[in-house]
């Protein structure tokens, strides 16, 4: 059973975290390069926010208001 958990640890440390190790080493060379993925996700978030706000703007424009 110990080998099973050591295998899981080896998978995470040596395989799945390899891209993060690459970014950590890249940060020593260029800050902009290491944070490019963050800028990409921020841009996606801004696009999603703009779409969401536009959707609700159209919804409020077409939805009849109720008078109680």
Short mmCIF file of N, CA and C in Angstrom, two decimals:
data_model
loop_
_atom_site.label_atom_id
_atom_site.label_comp_id
_atom_site.label_asym_id
_atom_site.label_seq_id
_atom_site.Cartn_x
_atom_site.Cartn_y
_atom_site.Cartn_z
N UNK A 1 0.83 -1.19 0.00
CA UNK A 1 0.00 0.00 0.00
C UNK A 1 0.87 1.25 0.00
N UNK A 2 2.03 1.16 0.63
CA UNK A 2 2.94 2.31 0.67
C UNK A 2 3.41 2.66 -0.74
N UNK A 3 3.66 1.66 -1.57
CA UNK A 3 4.09 1.90 -2.95
C UNK A 3 3.02 2.61 -3.76
N UNK A 4 1.76 2.30 -3.47
CA UNK A 4 0.65 2.95 -4.18
C UNK A 4 0.66 4.45 -3.92
N UNK A 5 0.77 4.85 -2.66
CA UNK A 5 0.76 6.27 -2.32
C UNK A 5 2.04 6.96 -2.78
N UNK A 6 3.16 6.27 -2.76
CA UNK A 6 4.38 6.85 -3.30
C UNK A 6 4.27 7.04 -4.82
N UNK A 7 3.57 6.14 -5.48
CA UNK A 7 3.32 6.29 -6.92
C UNK A 7 2.46 7.50 -7.22
N UNK A 8 1.44 7.74 -6.40
CA UNK A 8 0.61 8.93 -6.56
C UNK A 8 1.44 10.19 -6.33
N UNK A 9 2.26 10.18 -5.30
CA UNK A 9 3.12 11.33 -5.03
C UNK A 9 4.09 11.58 -6.17
N UNK A 10 4.66 10.53 -6.71
CA UNK A 10 5.58 10.66 -7.83
C UNK A 10 4.86 11.22 -9.06
N UNK A 11 3.65 10.78 -9.31
CA UNK A 11 2.87 11.29 -10.44
C UNK A 11 2.66 12.79 -10.32
N UNK A 12 2.26 13.24 -9.14
CA UNK A 12 2.00 14.67 -8.97
C UNK A 12 3.29 15.48 -9.02
N UNK A 13 4.30 15.05 -8.33
CA UNK A 13 5.53 15.84 -8.23
C UNK A 13 6.29 15.89 -9.55
N UNK A 14 6.41 14.76 -10.23
CA UNK A 14 7.27 14.71 -11.42
C UNK A 14 6.54 14.90 -12.74
N UNK A 15 5.22 14.71 -12.76
CA UNK A 15 4.49 14.80 -14.04
C UNK A 15 3.52 15.97 -14.05
N UNK A 16 2.59 15.99 -13.12
CA UNK A 16 1.53 16.98 -13.17
C UNK A 16 1.99 18.38 -12.76
N UNK A 17 3.01 18.49 -11.95
CA UNK A 17 3.52 19.80 -11.55
C UNK A 17 4.65 20.29 -12.44
N UNK A 18 5.00 19.56 -13.48
CA UNK A 18 6.09 19.97 -14.37
C UNK A 18 5.82 21.32 -15.03
N UNK A 19 4.59 21.62 -15.51
CA UNK A 19 4.37 22.95 -16.08
C UNK A 19 4.56 24.07 -15.06
N UNK A 20 4.19 23.81 -13.81
CA UNK A 20 4.38 24.83 -12.78
C UNK A 20 5.85 25.03 -12.46
N UNK A 21 6.63 23.97 -12.49
CA UNK A 21 8.08 24.11 -12.31
C UNK A 21 8.69 24.91 -13.45
N UNK A 22 8.18 24.69 -14.67
CA UNK A 22 8.67 25.46 -15.82
C UNK A 22 8.37 26.95 -15.63
N UNK A 23 7.16 27.27 -15.18
CA UNK A 23 6.81 28.68 -14.96
C UNK A 23 7.63 29.29 -13.82
N UNK A 24 7.91 28.50 -12.79
CA UNK A 24 8.72 29.01 -11.69
C UNK A 24 10.14 29.32 -12.16
N UNK A 25 10.70 28.48 -13.01
CA UNK A 25 12.04 28.75 -13.55
C UNK A 25 12.02 29.87 -14.57
N UNK A 26 10.94 30.00 -15.33
CA UNK A 26 10.82 31.07 -16.32
C UNK A 26 10.73 32.43 -15.65
N UNK A 27 10.15 32.48 -14.46
CA UNK A 27 9.99 33.74 -13.74
C UNK A 27 11.34 34.37 -13.42
N UNK A 28 12.37 33.56 -13.26
CA UNK A 28 13.70 34.10 -12.98
C UNK A 28 14.27 34.80 -14.21
N UNK A 29 13.83 34.40 -15.41
CA UNK A 29 14.31 35.01 -16.64
C UNK A 29 13.47 36.21 -17.05
N UNK A 30 12.15 36.03 -17.10
CA UNK A 30 11.27 37.10 -17.55
C UNK A 30 9.96 37.04 -16.79
N UNK A 31 9.64 38.13 -16.12
CA UNK A 31 8.41 38.21 -15.35
C UNK A 31 7.21 38.18 -16.27
N UNK A 32 7.27 38.88 -17.40
CA UNK A 32 6.15 38.94 -18.34
C UNK A 32 5.84 37.56 -18.92
N UNK A 33 6.85 36.81 -19.24
CA UNK A 33 6.63 35.47 -19.78
C UNK A 33 5.98 34.54 -18.78
N UNK A 34 6.38 34.63 -17.53
CA UNK A 34 5.83 33.75 -16.51
C UNK A 34 4.38 34.11 -16.19
N UNK A 35 4.01 35.36 -16.36
CA UNK A 35 2.65 35.78 -16.03
C UNK A 35 1.75 35.89 -17.25
N UNK A 36 2.21 35.46 -18.40
CA UNK A 36 1.39 35.54 -19.62
C UNK A 36 0.11 34.72 -19.46
N UNK A 37 0.19 33.57 -18.80
CA UNK A 37 -1.01 32.75 -18.62
C UNK A 37 -2.02 33.47 -17.72
N UNK A 38 -1.54 34.22 -16.74
CA UNK A 38 -2.45 34.99 -15.88
C UNK A 38 -3.16 36.07 -16.69
N UNK A 39 -2.42 36.75 -17.55
CA UNK A 39 -3.02 37.78 -18.39
C UNK A 39 -4.06 37.17 -19.32
N UNK A 40 -3.78 35.98 -19.82
CA UNK A 40 -4.73 35.28 -20.69
C UNK A 40 -6.03 34.99 -19.95
N UNK A 41 -5.95 34.49 -18.72
CA UNK A 41 -7.15 34.19 -17.96
C UNK A 41 -7.89 35.45 -17.55
N UNK A 42 -7.18 36.52 -17.27
CA UNK A 42 -7.83 37.79 -16.96
C UNK A 42 -8.60 38.30 -18.17
N UNK A 43 -8.03 38.18 -19.37
CA UNK A 43 -8.71 38.60 -20.59
C UNK A 43 -9.98 37.78 -20.81
N UNK A 44 -9.90 36.48 -20.56
CA UNK A 44 -11.10 35.63 -20.69
C UNK A 44 -12.16 36.08 -19.68
N UNK A 45 -11.75 36.39 -18.46
CA UNK A 45 -12.69 36.86 -17.45
C UNK A 45 -13.36 38.17 -17.84
N UNK A 46 -12.60 39.10 -18.41
CA UNK A 46 -13.19 40.36 -18.85
C UNK A 46 -14.17 40.15 -20.00
N UNK A 47 -13.85 39.26 -20.92
CA UNK A 47 -14.77 38.95 -22.03
C UNK A 47 -16.05 38.32 -21.49
N UNK A 48 -15.92 37.41 -20.55
CA UNK A 48 -17.10 36.78 -19.96
C UNK A 48 -17.95 37.80 -19.20
N UNK A 49 -17.31 38.71 -18.49
CA UNK A 49 -18.04 39.75 -17.77
C UNK A 49 -18.79 40.66 -18.73
N UNK A 50 -18.14 41.07 -19.83
CA UNK A 50 -18.79 41.92 -20.82
C UNK A 50 -19.98 41.20 -21.45
N UNK A 51 -19.84 39.93 -21.78
CA UNK A 51 -20.94 39.16 -22.34
C UNK A 51 -22.09 39.06 -21.35
N UNK A 52 -21.78 38.80 -20.09
CA UNK A 52 -22.79 38.64 -19.06
C UNK A 52 -23.56 39.94 -18.85
N UNK A 53 -22.83 41.06 -18.77
CA UNK A 53 -23.49 42.36 -18.58
C UNK A 53 -24.34 42.73 -19.79
N UNK A 54 -23.85 42.43 -20.99
CA UNK A 54 -24.64 42.70 -22.19
C UNK A 54 -25.90 41.84 -22.23
N UNK A 55 -25.78 40.60 -21.79
CA UNK A 55 -26.95 39.70 -21.76
C UNK A 55 -28.02 40.26 -20.83
N UNK A 56 -27.63 40.71 -19.64
CA UNK A 56 -28.61 41.25 -18.70
C UNK A 56 -29.16 42.59 -19.15
N UNK A 57 -28.38 43.36 -19.85
CA UNK A 57 -28.86 44.63 -20.40
C UNK A 57 -29.97 44.36 -21.42
N UNK A 58 -29.75 43.38 -22.29
CA UNK A 58 -30.78 43.00 -23.27
C UNK A 58 -32.00 42.39 -22.57
N UNK A 59 -31.78 41.62 -21.53
CA UNK A 59 -32.88 41.00 -20.80
C UNK A 59 -33.75 42.07 -20.15
N UNK A 60 -33.13 43.07 -19.53
CA UNK A 60 -33.90 44.14 -18.89
C UNK A 60 -34.63 44.99 -19.93
N UNK A 61 -34.07 45.10 -21.11
CA UNK A 61 -34.71 45.89 -22.16
C UNK A 61 -35.94 45.18 -22.71
N UNK A 62 -35.93 43.86 -22.82
CA UNK A 62 -37.03 43.13 -23.43
C UNK A 62 -38.06 42.63 -22.40
N UNK A 63 -37.68 42.50 -21.16
CA UNK A 63 -38.58 41.97 -20.13
C UNK A 63 -39.57 43.05 -19.70
N UNK A 64 -40.87 42.76 -19.78
CA UNK A 64 -41.83 43.76 -19.33
C UNK A 64 -41.77 43.90 -17.80
N UNK A 65 -41.92 45.12 -17.35
CA UNK A 65 -41.88 45.35 -15.90
C UNK A 65 -43.26 45.07 -15.33
N UNK A 66 -43.26 44.49 -14.17
CA UNK A 66 -44.53 44.17 -13.54
C UNK A 66 -44.90 45.29 -12.57
N UNK A 67 -46.15 45.65 -12.55
CA UNK A 67 -46.62 46.69 -11.63
C UNK A 67 -47.56 46.04 -10.64
N UNK A 68 -47.12 45.93 -9.42
CA UNK A 68 -47.94 45.32 -8.37
C UNK A 68 -48.52 46.37 -7.49
#
